[in-house]
Coordinates of C-alpha atoms and ligand atoms in Angstrom, one line a residue:
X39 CA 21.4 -9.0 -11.1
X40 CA 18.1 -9.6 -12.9
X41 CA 17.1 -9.0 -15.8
X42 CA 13.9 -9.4 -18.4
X43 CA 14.5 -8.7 -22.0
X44 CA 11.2 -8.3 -24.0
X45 CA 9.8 -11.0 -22.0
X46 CA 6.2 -12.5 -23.1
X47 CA 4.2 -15.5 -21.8
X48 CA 1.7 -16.9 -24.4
X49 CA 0.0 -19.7 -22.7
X50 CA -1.6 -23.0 -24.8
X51 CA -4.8 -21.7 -25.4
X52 CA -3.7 -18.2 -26.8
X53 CA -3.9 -16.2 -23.1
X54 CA -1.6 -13.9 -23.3
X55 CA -0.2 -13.9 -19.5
X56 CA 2.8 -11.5 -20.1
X57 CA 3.4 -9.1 -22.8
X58 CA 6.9 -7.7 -23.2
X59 CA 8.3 -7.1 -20.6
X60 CA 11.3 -5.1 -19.7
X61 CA 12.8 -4.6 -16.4
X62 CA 16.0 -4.4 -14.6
X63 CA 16.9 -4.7 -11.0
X64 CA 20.2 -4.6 -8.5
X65 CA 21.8 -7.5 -6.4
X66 CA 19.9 -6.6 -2.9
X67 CA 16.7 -4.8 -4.6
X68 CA 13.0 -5.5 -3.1
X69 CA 11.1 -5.8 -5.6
X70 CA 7.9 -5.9 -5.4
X71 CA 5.3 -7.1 -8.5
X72 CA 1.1 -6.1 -7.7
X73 CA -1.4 -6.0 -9.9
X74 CA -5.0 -7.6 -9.8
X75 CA -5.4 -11.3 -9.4
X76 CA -5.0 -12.8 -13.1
X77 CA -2.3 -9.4 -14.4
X78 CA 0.6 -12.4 -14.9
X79 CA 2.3 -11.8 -11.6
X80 CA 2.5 -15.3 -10.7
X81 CA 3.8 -16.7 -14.3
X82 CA 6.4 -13.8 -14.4
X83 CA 7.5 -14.9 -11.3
X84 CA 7.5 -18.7 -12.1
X85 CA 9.6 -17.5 -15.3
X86 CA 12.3 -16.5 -13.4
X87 CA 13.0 -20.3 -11.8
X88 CA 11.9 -21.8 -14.9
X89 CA 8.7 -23.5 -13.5
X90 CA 7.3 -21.8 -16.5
X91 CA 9.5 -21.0 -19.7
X92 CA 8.6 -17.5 -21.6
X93 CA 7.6 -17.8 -25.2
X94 CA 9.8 -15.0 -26.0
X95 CA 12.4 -12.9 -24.5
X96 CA 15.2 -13.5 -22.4
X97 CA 15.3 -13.5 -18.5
X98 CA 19.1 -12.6 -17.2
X99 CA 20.5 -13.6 -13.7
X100 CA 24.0 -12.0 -13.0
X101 CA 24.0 -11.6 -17.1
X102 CA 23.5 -15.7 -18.0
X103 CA 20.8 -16.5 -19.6
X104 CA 18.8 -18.9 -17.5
X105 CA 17.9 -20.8 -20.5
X106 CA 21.3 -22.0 -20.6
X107 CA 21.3 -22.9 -16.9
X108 CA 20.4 -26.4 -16.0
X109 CA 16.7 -25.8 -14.5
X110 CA 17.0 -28.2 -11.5
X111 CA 20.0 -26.4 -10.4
X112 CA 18.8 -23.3 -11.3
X113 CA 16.0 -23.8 -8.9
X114 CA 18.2 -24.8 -6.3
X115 CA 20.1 -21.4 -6.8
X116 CA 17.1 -19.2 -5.9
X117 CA 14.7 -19.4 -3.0
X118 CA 11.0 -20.0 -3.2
X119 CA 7.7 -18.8 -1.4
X120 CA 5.1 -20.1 -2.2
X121 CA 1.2 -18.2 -1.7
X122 CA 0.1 -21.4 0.2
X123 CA 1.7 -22.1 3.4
X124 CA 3.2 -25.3 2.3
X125 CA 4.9 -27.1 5.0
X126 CA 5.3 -30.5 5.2
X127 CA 2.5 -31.6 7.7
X128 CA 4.2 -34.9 8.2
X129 CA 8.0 -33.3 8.4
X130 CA 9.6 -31.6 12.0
X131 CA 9.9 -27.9 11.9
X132 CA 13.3 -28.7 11.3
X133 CA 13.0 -31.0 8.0
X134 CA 10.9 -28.4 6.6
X135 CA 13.2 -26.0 7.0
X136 CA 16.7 -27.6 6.2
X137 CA 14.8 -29.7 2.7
X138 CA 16.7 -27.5 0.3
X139 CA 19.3 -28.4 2.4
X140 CA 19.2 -31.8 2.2
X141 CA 18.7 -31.3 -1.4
X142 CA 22.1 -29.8 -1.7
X143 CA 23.5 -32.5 0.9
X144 CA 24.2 -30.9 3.6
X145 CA 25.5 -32.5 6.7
X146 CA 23.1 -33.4 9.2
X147 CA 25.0 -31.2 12.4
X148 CA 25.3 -28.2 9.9
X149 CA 21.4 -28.9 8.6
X150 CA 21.1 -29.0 12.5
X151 CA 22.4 -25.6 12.6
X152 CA 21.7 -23.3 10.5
X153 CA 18.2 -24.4 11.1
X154 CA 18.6 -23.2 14.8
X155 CA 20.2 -20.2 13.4
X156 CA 17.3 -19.1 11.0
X157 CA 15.1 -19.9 13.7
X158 CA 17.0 -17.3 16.0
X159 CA 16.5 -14.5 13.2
X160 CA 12.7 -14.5 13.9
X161 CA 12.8 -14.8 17.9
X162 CA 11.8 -18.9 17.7
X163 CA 13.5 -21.0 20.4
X164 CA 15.5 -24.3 18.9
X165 CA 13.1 -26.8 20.6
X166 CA 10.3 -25.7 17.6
X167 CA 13.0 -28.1 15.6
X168 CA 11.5 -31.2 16.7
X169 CA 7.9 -29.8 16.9
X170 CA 5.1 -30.6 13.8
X171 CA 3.6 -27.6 11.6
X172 CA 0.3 -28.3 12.9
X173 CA 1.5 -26.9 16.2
X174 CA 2.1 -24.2 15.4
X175 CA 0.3 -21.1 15.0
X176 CA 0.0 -19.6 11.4
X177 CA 2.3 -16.8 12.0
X178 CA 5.2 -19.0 13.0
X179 CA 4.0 -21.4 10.1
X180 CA 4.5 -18.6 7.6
X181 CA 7.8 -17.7 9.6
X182 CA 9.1 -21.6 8.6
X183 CA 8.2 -21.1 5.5
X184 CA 10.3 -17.7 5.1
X185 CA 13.4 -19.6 6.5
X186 CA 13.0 -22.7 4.3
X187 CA 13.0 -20.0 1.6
X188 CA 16.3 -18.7 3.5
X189 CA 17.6 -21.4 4.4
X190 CA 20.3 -22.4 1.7
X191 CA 21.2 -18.5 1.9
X192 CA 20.5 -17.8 -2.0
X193 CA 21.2 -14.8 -2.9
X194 CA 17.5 -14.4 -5.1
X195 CA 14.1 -15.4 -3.1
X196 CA 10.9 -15.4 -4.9
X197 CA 8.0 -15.2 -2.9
X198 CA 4.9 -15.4 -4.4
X199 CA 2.3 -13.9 -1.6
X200 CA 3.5 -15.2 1.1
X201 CA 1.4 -13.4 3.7
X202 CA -1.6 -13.4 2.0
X203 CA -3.4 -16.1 4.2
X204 CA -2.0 -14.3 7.5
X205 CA -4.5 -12.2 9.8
X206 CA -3.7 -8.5 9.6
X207 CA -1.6 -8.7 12.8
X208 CA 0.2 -11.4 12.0
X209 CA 0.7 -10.0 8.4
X210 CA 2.1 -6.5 9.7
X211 CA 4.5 -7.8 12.1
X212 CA 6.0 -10.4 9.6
X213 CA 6.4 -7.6 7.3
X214 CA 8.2 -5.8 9.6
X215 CA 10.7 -8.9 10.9
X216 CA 11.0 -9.9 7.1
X217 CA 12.2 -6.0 5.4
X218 CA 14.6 -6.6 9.0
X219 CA 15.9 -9.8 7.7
X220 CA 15.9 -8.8 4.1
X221 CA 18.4 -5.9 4.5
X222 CA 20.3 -7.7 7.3
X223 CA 21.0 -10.7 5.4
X224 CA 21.8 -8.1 1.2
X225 CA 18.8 -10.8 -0.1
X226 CA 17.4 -9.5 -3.3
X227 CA 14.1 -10.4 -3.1
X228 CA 11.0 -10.7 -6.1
X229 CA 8.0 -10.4 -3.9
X230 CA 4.2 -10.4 -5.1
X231 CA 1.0 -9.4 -3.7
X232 CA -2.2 -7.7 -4.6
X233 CA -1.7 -5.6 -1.8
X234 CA -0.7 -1.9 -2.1
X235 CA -0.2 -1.6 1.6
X236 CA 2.2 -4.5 1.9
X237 CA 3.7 -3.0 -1.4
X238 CA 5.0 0.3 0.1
X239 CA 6.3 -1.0 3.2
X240 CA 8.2 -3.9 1.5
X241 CA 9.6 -2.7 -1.5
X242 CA 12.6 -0.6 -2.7
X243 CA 10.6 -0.8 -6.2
X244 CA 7.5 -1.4 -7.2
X245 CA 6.5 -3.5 -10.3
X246 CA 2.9 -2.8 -11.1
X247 CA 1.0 -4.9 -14.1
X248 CA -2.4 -5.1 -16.0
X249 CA -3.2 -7.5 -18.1
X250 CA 0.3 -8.6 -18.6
X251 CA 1.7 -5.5 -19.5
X252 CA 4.3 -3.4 -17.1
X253 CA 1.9 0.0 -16.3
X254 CA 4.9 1.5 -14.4
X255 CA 8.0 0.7 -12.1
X256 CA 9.3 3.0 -9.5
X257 CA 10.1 3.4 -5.8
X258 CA 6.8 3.6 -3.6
X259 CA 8.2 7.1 -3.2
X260 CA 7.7 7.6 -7.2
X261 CA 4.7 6.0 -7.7
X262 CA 2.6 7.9 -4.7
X263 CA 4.0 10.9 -6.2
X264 CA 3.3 10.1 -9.9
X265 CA 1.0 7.7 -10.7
X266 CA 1.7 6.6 -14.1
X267 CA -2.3 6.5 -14.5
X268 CA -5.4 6.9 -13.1
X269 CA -5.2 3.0 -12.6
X270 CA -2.1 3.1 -10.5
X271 CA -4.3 6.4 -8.6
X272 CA -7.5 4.1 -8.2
X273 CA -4.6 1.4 -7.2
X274 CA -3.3 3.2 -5.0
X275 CA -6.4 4.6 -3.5
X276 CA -7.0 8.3 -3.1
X277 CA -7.0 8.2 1.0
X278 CA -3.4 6.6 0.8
X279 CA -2.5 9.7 -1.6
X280 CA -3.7 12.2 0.9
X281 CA -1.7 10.6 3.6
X282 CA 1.2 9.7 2.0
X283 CA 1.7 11.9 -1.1
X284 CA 4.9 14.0 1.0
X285 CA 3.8 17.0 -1.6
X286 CA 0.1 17.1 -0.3
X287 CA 0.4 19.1 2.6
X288 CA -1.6 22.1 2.5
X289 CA -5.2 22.8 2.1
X290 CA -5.5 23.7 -1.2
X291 CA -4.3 20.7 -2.2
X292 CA -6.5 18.7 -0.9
X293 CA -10.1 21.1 -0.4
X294 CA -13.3 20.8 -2.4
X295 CA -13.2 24.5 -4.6
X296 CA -16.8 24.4 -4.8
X297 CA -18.4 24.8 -2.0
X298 CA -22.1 25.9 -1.8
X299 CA -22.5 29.8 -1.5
X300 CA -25.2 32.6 -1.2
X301 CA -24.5 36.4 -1.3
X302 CA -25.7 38.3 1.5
X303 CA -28.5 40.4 -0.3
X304 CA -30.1 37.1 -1.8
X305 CA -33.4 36.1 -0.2
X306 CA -33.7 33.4 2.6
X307 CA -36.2 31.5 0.2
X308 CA -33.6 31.3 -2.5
X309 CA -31.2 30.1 0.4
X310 CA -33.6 27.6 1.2
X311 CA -33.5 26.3 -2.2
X312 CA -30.2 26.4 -2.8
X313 CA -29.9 24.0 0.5
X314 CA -32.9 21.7 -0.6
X315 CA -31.2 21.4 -4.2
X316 CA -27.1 20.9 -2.7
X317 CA -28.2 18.9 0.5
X318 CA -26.4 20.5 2.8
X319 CA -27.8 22.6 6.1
X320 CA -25.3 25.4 6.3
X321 CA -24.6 27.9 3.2
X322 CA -21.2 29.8 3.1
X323 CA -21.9 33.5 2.7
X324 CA -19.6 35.7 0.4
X325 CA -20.2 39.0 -0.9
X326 CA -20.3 40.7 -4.2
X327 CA -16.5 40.4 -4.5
X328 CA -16.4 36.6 -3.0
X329 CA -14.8 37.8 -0.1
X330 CA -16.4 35.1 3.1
X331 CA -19.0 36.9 5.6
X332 CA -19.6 34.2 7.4
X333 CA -22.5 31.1 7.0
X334 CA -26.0 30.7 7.5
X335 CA -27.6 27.2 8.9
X336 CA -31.2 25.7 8.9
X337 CA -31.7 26.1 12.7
X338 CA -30.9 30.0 11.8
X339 CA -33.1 30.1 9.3
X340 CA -35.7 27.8 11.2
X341 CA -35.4 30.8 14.2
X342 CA -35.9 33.8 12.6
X343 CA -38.0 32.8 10.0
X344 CA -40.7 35.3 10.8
X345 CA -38.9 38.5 10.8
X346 CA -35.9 37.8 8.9
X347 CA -36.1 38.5 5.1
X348 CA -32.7 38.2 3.5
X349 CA -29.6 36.2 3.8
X350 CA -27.8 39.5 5.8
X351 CA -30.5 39.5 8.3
X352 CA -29.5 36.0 9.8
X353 CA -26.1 35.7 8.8
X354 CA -23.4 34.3 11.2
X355 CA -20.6 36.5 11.1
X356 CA -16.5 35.6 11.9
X357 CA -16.5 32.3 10.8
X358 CA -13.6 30.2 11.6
X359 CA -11.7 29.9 8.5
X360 CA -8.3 28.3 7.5
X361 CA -5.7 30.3 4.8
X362 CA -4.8 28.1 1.7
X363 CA -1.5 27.5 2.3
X364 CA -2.7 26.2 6.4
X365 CA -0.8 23.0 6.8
X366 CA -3.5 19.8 6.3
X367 CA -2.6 18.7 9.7
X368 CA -2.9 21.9 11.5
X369 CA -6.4 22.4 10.2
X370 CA -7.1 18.7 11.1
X371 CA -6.3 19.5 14.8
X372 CA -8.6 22.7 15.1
X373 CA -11.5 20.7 13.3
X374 CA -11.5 18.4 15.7
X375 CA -10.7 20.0 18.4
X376 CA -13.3 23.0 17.5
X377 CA -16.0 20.5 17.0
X378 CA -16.7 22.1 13.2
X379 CA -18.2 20.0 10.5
X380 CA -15.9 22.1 8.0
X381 CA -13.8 25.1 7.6
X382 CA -13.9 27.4 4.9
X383 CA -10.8 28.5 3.2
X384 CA -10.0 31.4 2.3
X385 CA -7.0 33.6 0.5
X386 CA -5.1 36.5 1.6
X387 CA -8.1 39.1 1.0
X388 CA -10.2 36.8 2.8
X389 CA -12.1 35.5 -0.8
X390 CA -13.3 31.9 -0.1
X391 CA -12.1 29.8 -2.4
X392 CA -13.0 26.4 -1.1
X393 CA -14.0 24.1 1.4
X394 CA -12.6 20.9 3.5
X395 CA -15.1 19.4 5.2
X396 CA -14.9 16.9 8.4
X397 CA -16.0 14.1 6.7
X398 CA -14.2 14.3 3.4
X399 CA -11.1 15.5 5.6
X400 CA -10.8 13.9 8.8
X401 CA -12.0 10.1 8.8
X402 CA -9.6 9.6 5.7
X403 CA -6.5 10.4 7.1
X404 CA -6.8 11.0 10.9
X405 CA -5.6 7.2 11.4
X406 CA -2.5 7.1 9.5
X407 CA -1.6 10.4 10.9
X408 CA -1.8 9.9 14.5
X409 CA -3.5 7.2 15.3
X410 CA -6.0 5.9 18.3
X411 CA -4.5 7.6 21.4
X412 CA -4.5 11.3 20.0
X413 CA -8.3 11.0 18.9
X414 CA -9.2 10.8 22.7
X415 CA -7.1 13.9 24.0
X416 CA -8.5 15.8 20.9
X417 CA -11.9 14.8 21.3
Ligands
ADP228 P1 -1.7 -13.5 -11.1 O1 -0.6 -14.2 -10.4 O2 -1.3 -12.0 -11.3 O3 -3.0 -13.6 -10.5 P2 -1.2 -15.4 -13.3 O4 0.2 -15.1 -13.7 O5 -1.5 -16.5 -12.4 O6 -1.8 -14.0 -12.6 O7 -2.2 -15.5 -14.6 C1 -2.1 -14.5 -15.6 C2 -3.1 -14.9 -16.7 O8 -2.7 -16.1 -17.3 C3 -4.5 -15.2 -16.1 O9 -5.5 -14.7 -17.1 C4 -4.6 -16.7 -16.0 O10 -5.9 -17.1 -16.1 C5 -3.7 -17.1 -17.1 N1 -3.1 -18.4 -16.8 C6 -2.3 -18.7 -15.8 N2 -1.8 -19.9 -15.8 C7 -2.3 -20.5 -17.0 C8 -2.1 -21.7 -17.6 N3 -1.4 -22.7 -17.1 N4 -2.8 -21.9 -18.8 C9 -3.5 -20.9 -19.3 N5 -3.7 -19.7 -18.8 C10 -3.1 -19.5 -17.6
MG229 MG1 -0.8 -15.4 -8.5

């Protein structure tokens, strides 16, 4: 249904805004364009209603050229959200809503009504018609704005980040009632933001840029899978991969293979060194063979300093340790619920061969996993 062929944006001035751009999409798709502020997601979005013309390439809708179209009514054709909240401070909830309408010259009663209708779609009672923006809060606000988008029931909506000025809260639950109304209503929606979070709940497929070029396009599903590049990984963020990534789920995927060792038969002085030099106050203790003995700790060493002599003489034997293949969220659970400020991990014959660690582990994706109410039962 829409369509970019080799699509490029040179503005006056020589900034090149969009470079060749290629891209496809389905009647009822939610797309979704991110990218950092300045990557051309606003001018290849303002391309596709003609508020800006491309300097080359050709931009498709239902396989006409929208160079052919007349612009006006081209505009009228496709719906448009714009960053700012833009309501009409001195229009009634209802004017703002039914102007495209009035545009297209509507009948009053039937402006009347379908602006009672789009108001039922997001829970707002009809006497909001005759109310003023500044009365309301700006979550409904942004909810106006939505339906005015709505409103003439075209089948394409821009939105150019809509929810960007919302409070978190606000933000989230809009999201929510908006991906509702999107597949209830078969819209297909171009929607930008600079926010990955909003990205992969939104979108069927995600559009990312740099610098005006198209880095890589693919369900959220895709991308958190295989990042294109380390850009769409830094993008993304690396906590989001470890929560999300459906293919990271055991230990080894996700452990730190170096921890800090000591064989049994060294010397607590060298221990102590080895400590002083990696910062840490607990050394993992492996033999000849790597095969885990346990751990020694600076209050250990501290106690015994007198009599003891090498590593074997203060070690801590049976550590708790986790297999490679132990499930991320299993080992989560017994870290916290064991107290331990890491587990070791080990293979089949008991060789350590890395480490996860409480804080590397748990604060990243304890959250997103199971949220406020399970952290007091663990705990
Ligand atoms: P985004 O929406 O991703 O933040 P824009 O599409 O607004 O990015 O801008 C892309 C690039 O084009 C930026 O470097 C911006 O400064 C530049 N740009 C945007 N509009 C104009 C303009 N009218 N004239 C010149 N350069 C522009
Ligand atoms: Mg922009």
């Amino acid at each position: 249904m829409l369509k970019f062929e080799h699509v490029s944006k040179k503005y006056k001035g020589g900034k090149t805004a969009v470079s060749n751009l290629n891209l496809e999409f389905k009647k009822g798709e939610f797309i979704v364009f991110i990218g950092p502020s300045g990557c051309g997601k606003t001018t290849t979005m303002k391309m596709i209603n003609r508020l800006i013309e491309p300097t080359e390439g050709k931009i498709f809708i239902n396989g006409e050229d929208i160079m052919e179209k007349d612009p006006v009514k081209l505009r009228r054709e496709i719906g448009y959200v714009i960053q700012q909240i833009g309501l009409f401070p001195h229009m009634t909830i209802q004017e703002n809503i039914s102007l495209v309408l009035k545009l297209l010259k509507w009948p009053e009663e039937k402006r009347k009504s379908r602006a009672e209708e789009l108001l039922s779609l997001v829970d707002m009672t009809p006497d909001y018609l005759e109310r003023y923006p500044h009365e309301l809060s700006g979550g409904q606000q942004q909810r106006i704005g939505v339906l005015r988008a709505l409103a003439a029931d075209q089948p394409l909506i821009l939105m150019d980040e809509p929810f960007g000025a919302l409070d978190p809260i606000t933000r989230d639950a809009l999201q929510d009632e908006f991906k509702n109304l999107q597949k209830k209503l078969d819209k297909t929606i171009v929607f930008v933001t600079h926010d990955m979070d909003e990205a992969l709940k939104l979108a069927d497929r995600i559009v990312i840029l740099r610098d005006g070029q198209l880095v890589q396009c693919g369900t959220p599903d895709e991308i958190l899978r295989e990042p294109a590049d380390e850009f769409v990984e830094e993008f993304i963020g690396k906590e989001r991969l470890v929560q999300a990534k459906p293919n990271i789920t055991t230990v080894e995927q996700i452990m730190n293979a170096h921890p800090v060792t000591i064989t049994s038969d060294e010397q607590l002085s060298n221990a102590i060194t080895v400590m002083k030099t990696n910062r840490v106050d607990s050394l993992l203790v492996i033999d000849q063979e790597g095969v885990l003995e346990g751990y020694i700790d600076v209050e250990a060493i501290d106690q015994n300093r007198k009599k003891a002599k090498d590593v074997a003489d203060i070690l801590i034997p049976d550590t708790f340790s986790v297999y490679k293949d132990a499930l991320v969220r299993d080992t989560i659970r017994q870290i916290l619920k064991k107290g331990l400020k890491y587990v070791p991990v080990v293979d089949e014959q008991r060789h350590l061969v890395g480490i996860v660690t409480r804080t590397s582990l748990v604060d990243i994706v304890y959250d997103s996993i199971w949220g406020d109410e399970e952290l007091e039962s663990a705990q």
